[in-house]
Tab-separated table of C-alpha atoms and ligand atoms in Angstrom:
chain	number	residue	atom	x	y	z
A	14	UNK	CA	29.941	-46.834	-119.856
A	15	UNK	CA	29.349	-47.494	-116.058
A	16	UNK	CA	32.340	-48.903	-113.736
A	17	UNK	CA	30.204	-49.934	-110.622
A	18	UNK	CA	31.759	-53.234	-109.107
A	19	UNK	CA	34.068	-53.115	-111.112
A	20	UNK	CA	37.758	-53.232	-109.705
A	21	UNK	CA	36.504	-55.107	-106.782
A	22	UNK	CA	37.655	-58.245	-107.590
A	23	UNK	CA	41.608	-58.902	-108.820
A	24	UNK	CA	40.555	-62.176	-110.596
A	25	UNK	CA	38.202	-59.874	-113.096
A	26	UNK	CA	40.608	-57.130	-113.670
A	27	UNK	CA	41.502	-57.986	-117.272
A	28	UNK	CA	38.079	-59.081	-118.283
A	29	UNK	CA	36.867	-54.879	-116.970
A	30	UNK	CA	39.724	-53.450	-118.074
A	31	UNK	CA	39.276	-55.475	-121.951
A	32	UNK	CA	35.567	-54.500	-121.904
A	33	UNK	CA	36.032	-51.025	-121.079
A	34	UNK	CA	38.541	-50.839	-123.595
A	35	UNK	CA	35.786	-53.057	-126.263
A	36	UNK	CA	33.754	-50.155	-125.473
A	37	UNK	CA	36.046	-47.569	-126.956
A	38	UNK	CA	37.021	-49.468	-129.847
A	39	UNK	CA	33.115	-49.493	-130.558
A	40	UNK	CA	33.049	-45.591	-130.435
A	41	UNK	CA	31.100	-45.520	-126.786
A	42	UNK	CA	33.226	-41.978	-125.738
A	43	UNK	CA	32.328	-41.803	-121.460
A	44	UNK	CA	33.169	-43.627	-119.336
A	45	UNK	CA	31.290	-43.013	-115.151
A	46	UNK	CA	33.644	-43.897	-112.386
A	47	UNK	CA	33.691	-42.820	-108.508
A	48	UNK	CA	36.247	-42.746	-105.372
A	49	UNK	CA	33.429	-45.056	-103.831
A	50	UNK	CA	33.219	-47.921	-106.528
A	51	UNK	CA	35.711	-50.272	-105.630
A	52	UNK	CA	37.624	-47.670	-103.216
A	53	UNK	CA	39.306	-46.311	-106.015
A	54	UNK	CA	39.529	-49.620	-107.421
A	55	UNK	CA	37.206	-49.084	-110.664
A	56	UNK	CA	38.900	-45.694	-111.098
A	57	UNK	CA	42.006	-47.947	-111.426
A	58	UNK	CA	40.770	-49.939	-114.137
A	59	UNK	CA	39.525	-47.096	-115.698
A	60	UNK	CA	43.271	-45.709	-115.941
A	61	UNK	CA	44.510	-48.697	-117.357
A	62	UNK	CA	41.699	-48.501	-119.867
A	63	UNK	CA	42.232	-46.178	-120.785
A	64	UNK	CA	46.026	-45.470	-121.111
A	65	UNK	CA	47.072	-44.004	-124.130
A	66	UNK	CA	43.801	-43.003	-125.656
A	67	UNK	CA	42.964	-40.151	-122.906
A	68	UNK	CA	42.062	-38.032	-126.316
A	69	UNK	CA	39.278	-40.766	-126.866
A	70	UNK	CA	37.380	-40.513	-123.420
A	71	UNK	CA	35.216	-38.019	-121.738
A	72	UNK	CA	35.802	-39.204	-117.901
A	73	UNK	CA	33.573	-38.780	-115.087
A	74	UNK	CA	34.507	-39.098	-111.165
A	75	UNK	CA	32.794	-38.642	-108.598
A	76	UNK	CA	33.145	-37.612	-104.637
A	77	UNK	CA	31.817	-38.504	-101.151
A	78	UNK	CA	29.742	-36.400	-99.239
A	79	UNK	CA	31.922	-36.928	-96.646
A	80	UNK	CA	34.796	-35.448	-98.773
A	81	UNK	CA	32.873	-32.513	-99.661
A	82	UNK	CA	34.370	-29.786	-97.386
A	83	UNK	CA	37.574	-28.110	-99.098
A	84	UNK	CA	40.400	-29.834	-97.729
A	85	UNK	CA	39.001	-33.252	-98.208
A	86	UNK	CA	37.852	-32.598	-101.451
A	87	UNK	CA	41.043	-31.274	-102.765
A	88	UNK	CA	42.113	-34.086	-101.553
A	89	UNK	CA	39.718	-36.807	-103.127
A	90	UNK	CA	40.191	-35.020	-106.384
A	91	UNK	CA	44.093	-35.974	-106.241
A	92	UNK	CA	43.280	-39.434	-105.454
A	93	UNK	CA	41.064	-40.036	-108.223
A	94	UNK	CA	43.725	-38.334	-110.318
A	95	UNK	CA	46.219	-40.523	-109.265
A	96	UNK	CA	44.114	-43.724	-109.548
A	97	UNK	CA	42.622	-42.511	-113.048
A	98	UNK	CA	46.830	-41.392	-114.059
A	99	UNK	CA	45.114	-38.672	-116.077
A	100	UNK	CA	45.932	-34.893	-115.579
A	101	UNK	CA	42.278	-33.356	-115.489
A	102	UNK	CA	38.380	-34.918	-115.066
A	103	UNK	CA	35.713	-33.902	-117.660
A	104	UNK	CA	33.543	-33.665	-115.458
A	105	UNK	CA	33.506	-34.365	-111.147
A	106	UNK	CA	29.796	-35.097	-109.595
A	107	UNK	CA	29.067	-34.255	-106.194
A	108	UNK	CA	28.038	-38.124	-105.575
A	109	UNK	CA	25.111	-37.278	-103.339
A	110	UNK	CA	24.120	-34.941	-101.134
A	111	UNK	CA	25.521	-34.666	-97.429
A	112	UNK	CA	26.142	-32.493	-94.440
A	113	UNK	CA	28.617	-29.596	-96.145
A	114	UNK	CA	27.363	-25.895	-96.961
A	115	UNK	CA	26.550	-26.540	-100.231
A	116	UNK	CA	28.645	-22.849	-100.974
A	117	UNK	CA	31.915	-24.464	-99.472
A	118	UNK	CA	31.559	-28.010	-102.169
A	119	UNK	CA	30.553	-25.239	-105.016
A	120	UNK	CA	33.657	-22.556	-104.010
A	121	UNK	CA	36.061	-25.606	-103.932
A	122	UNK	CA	35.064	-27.031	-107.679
A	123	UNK	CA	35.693	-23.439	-108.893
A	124	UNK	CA	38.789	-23.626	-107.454
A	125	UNK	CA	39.450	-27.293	-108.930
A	126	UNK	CA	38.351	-25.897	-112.029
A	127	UNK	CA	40.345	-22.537	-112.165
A	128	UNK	CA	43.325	-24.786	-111.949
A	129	UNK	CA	42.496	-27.269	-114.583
A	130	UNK	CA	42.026	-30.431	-112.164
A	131	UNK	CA	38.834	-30.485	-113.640
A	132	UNK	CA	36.627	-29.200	-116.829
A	133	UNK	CA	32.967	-29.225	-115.037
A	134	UNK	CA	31.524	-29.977	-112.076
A	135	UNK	CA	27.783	-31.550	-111.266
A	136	UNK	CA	25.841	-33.715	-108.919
A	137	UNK	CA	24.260	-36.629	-108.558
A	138	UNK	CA	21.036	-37.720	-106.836
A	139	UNK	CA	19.955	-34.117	-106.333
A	140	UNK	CA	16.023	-33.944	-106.745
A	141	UNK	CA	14.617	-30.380	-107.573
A	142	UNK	CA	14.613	-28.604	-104.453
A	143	UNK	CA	18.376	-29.632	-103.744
A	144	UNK	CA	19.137	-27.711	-107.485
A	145	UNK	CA	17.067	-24.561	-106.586
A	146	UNK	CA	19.043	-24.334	-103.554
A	147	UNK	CA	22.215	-25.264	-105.297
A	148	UNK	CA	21.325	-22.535	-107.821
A	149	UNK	CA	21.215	-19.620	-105.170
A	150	UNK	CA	25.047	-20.569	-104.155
A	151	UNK	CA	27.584	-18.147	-105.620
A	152	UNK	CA	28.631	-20.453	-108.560
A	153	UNK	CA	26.210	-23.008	-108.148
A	154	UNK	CA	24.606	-21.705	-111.892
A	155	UNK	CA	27.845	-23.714	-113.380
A	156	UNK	CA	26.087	-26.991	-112.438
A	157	UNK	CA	26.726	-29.442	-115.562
A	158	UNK	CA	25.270	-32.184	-114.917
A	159	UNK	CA	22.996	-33.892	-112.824
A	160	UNK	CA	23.373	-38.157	-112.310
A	161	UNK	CA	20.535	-39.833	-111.447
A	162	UNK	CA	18.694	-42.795	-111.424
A	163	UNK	CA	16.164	-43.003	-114.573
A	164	UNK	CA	15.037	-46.116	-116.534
A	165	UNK	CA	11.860	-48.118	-117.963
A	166	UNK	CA	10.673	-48.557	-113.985
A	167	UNK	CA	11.652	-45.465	-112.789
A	168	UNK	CA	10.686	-42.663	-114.824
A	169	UNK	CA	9.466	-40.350	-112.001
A	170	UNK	CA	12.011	-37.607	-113.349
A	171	UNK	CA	10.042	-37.433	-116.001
A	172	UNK	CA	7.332	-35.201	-114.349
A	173	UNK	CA	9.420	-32.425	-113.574
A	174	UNK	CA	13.426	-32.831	-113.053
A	175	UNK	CA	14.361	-33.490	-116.629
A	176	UNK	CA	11.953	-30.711	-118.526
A	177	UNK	CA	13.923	-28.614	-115.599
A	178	UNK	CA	17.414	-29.427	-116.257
A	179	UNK	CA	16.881	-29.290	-119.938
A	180	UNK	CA	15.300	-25.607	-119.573
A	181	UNK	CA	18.760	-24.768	-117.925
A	182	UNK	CA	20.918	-26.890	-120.078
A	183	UNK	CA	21.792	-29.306	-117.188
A	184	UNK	CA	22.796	-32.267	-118.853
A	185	UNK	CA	20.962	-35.294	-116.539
A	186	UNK	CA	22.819	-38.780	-116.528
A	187	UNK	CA	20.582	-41.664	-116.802
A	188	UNK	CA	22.634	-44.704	-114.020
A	189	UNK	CA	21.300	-47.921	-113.965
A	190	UNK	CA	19.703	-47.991	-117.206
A	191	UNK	CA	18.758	-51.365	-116.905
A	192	UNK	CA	17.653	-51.307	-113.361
A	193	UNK	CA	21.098	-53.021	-112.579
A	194	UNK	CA	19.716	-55.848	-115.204
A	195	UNK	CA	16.136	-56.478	-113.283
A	196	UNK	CA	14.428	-54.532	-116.316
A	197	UNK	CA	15.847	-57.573	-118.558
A	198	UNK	CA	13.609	-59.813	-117.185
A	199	UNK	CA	10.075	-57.684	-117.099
A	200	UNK	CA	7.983	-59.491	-119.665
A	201	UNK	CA	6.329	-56.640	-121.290
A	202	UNK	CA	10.248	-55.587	-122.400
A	203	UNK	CA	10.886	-59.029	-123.598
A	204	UNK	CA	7.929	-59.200	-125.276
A	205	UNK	CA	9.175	-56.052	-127.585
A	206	UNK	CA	12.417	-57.017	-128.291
A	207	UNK	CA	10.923	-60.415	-129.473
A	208	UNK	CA	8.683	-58.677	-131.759
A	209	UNK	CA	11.775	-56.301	-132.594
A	210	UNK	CA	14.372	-58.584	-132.720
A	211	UNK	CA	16.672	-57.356	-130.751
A	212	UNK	CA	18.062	-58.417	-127.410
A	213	UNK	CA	15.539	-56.460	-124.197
A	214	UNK	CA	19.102	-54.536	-123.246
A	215	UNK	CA	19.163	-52.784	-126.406
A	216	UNK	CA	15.080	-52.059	-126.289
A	217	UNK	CA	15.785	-50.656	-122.728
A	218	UNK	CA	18.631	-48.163	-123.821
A	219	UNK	CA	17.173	-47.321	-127.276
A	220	UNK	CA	14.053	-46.020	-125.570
A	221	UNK	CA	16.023	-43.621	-123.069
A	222	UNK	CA	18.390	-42.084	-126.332
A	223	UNK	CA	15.707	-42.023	-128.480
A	224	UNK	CA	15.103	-38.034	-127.828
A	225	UNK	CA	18.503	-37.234	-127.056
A	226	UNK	CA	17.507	-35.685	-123.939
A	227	UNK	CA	19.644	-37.886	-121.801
A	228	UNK	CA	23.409	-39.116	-121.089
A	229	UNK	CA	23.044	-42.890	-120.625
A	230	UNK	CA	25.343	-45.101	-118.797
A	231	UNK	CA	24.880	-48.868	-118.946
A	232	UNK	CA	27.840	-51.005	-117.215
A	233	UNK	CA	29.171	-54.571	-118.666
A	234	UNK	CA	32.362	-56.557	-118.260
A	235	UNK	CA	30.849	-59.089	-120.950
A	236	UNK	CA	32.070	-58.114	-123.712
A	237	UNK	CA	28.687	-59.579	-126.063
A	238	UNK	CA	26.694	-56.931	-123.513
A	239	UNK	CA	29.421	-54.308	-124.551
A	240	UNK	CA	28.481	-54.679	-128.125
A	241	UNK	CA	24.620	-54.944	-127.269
A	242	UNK	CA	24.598	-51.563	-125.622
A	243	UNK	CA	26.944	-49.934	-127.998
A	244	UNK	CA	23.987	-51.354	-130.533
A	245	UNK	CA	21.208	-49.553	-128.534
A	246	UNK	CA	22.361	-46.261	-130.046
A	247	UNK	CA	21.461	-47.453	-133.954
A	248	UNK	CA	18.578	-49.145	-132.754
A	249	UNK	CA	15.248	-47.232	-133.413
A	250	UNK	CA	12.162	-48.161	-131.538
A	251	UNK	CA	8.472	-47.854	-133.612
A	252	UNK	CA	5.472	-46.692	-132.421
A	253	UNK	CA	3.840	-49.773	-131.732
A	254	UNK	CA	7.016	-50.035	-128.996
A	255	UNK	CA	6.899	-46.871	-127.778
A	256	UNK	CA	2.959	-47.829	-126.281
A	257	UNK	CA	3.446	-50.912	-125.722
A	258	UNK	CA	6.691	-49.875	-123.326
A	259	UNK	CA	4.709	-46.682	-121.773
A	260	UNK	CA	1.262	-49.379	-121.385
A	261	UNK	CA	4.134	-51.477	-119.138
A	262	UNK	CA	5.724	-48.432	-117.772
A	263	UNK	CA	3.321	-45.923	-117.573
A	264	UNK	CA	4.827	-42.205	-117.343
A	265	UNK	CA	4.787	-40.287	-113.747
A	266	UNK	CA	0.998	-37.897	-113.413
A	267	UNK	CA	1.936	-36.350	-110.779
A	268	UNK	CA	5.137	-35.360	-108.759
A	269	UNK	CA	7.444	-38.578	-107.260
A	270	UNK	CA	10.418	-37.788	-104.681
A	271	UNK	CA	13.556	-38.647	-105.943
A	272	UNK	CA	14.130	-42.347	-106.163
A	273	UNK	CA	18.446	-43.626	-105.443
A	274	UNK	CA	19.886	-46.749	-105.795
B	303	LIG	N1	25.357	-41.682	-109.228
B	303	LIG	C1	24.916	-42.742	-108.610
B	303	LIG	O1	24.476	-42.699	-107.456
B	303	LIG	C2	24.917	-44.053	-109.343
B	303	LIG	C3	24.181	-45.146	-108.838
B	303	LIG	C4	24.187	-46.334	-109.567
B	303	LIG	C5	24.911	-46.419	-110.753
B	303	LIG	N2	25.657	-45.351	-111.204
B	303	LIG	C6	26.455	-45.437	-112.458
B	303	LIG	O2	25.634	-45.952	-113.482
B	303	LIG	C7	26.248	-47.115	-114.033
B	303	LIG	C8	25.205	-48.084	-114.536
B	303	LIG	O3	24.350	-48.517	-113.510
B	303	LIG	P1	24.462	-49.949	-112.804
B	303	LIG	O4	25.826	-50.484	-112.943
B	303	LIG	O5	23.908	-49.757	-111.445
B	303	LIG	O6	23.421	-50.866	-113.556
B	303	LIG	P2	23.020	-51.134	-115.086
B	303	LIG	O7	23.977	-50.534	-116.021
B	303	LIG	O8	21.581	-50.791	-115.179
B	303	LIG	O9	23.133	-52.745	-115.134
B	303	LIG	C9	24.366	-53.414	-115.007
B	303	LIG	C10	24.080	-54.915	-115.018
B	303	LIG	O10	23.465	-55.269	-116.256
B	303	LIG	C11	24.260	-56.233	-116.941
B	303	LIG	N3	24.235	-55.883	-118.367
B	303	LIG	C12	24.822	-54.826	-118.981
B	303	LIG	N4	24.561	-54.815	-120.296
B	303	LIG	C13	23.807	-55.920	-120.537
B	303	LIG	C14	23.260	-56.487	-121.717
B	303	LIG	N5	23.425	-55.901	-122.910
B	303	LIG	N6	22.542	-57.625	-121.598
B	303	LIG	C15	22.371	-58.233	-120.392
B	303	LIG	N7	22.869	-57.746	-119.238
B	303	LIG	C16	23.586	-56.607	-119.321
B	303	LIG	C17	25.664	-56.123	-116.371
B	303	LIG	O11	26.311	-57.383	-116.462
B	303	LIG	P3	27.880	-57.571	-116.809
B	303	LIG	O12	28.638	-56.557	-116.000
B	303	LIG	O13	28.142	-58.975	-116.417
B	303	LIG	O14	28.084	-57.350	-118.292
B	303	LIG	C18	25.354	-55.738	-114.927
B	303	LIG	O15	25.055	-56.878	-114.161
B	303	LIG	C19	27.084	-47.646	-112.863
B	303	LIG	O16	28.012	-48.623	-113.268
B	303	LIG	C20	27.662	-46.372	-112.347
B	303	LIG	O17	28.728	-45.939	-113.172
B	303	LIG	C21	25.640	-44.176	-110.529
């Protein structure tokens, strides 16, 4: 489950914090959070999500760039600690790439992670040169994850950054699987969950966890999208889908730079 925009708003607290907590009930196990989202405000919702049932959770943070030299990120890592009221992340993404040695963000997750603030550490938004590089950084081979940006109408990592990661066992994050609900509307997508039955959100996430290849993070505060999503994952798409969606959305022939949100 994604948390972006959530906790920005005090009038919507209990209606995050409830679907969050739907979420769980319905066996969804991750929940994506940042310092960013909400200045620490989704991260906040998260914890009260979440309180009491830390065994039931795999939680994901995420950084600044700006925080990603060692003092500020041992900071940042407190914070989100201390927002999230949990004693250790699963995992803590470098949120996208900035101005720090790369060796100096990698030296200080080891160091996070030597004293069990956090189990893994990864990044976000990094296309394939920015992991070569990262691999050559003493460390930087404990990458776990990489976040990015990967639905229906963008499926450029297709090409080459997801056979990549999976030859290395980088687990890649799929945000904004619904395009941040555009996809919803595309008619080709309608069109299939028509034929299918099914509402187009649970089309769109079936066809990215159909393989298994990807960690997929759709966000809702409604709780009837909450039980959608968590329907996505029993919902299996036929071949007559699988054209029709790659006739819509064709696949990536050649290489496409990294696209961000
Ligand atoms: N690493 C990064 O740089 C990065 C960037 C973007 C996102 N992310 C992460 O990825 C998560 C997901 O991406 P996202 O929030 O950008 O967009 P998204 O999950 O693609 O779409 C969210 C939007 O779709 C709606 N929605 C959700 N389920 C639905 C359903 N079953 N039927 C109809 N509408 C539905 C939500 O409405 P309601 O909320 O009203 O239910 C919300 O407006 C984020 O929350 C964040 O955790 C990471």
């Amino acid at each position: 489950m994604g948390t972006w925009h959530m906790g920005e708003r005090p009038a919507r607290r209990s209606a995050e914090v409830e679907a969050l907590r739907l979420g769980l009930d319905l066996g969804m196990r991750l929940i994506d959070t940042a310092e960013m989202y909400g200045e620490g405000g989704a991260e906040s919702v998260v914890g009260e999500a979440i309180g009491g049932r830390r065994d039931e959770v795999f939680v994901v943070s995420k950084f600044y760039p700006h925080h990603a030299g060692r003092p500020k990120l041992r900071a940042a890592c407190d914070a989100s600690l201390a927002q999230l009221r949990i004693d250790a992340l699963d995992l803590y993404l470098y949120h996208w790439r900035g101005e720090v040695p790369l060796a100096e963000t990698v030296a200080t997750l080891e160091e996070l992670a030597a004293e069990g603030k956090i189990r893994r550490w990864g990044v976000s938004n990094f296309d394939l040169a920015d992991l070569e590089e990262l691999l050559q950084v003493p460390g930087g081979e404990r990458v776990a994850a990489n976040q990015v940006l990967y639905n229906l109408a963008h499926r450029g990592i297709e090409f080459d950054l997801l056979p990549w990661c999976g030859e290395r066992g980088i687990e890649v994050m799929a945000y904004s699987p619904l395009d941040e609900g555009r996809l919803l509307r595309h008619p080709a997508l309608v069109a299939v969950a028509q034929r299918l039955g099914a509402p187009a959100a649970e089309v769109a996430l079936a066809w990215l966890l159909h393989d298994g290849r990807v960690v997929v993070i759709p966000k809702a505060s409604d709780p009837g999208h909450v039980r959608a999503n968590r329907a996505a994952a029993d919902l299996r798409l036929d071949a007559e889908a699988f054209s029709a969606l790659d006739r819509a959305f064709p696949p990536p022939r050649r290489k496409r730079p990294l696209e961000v949100i």
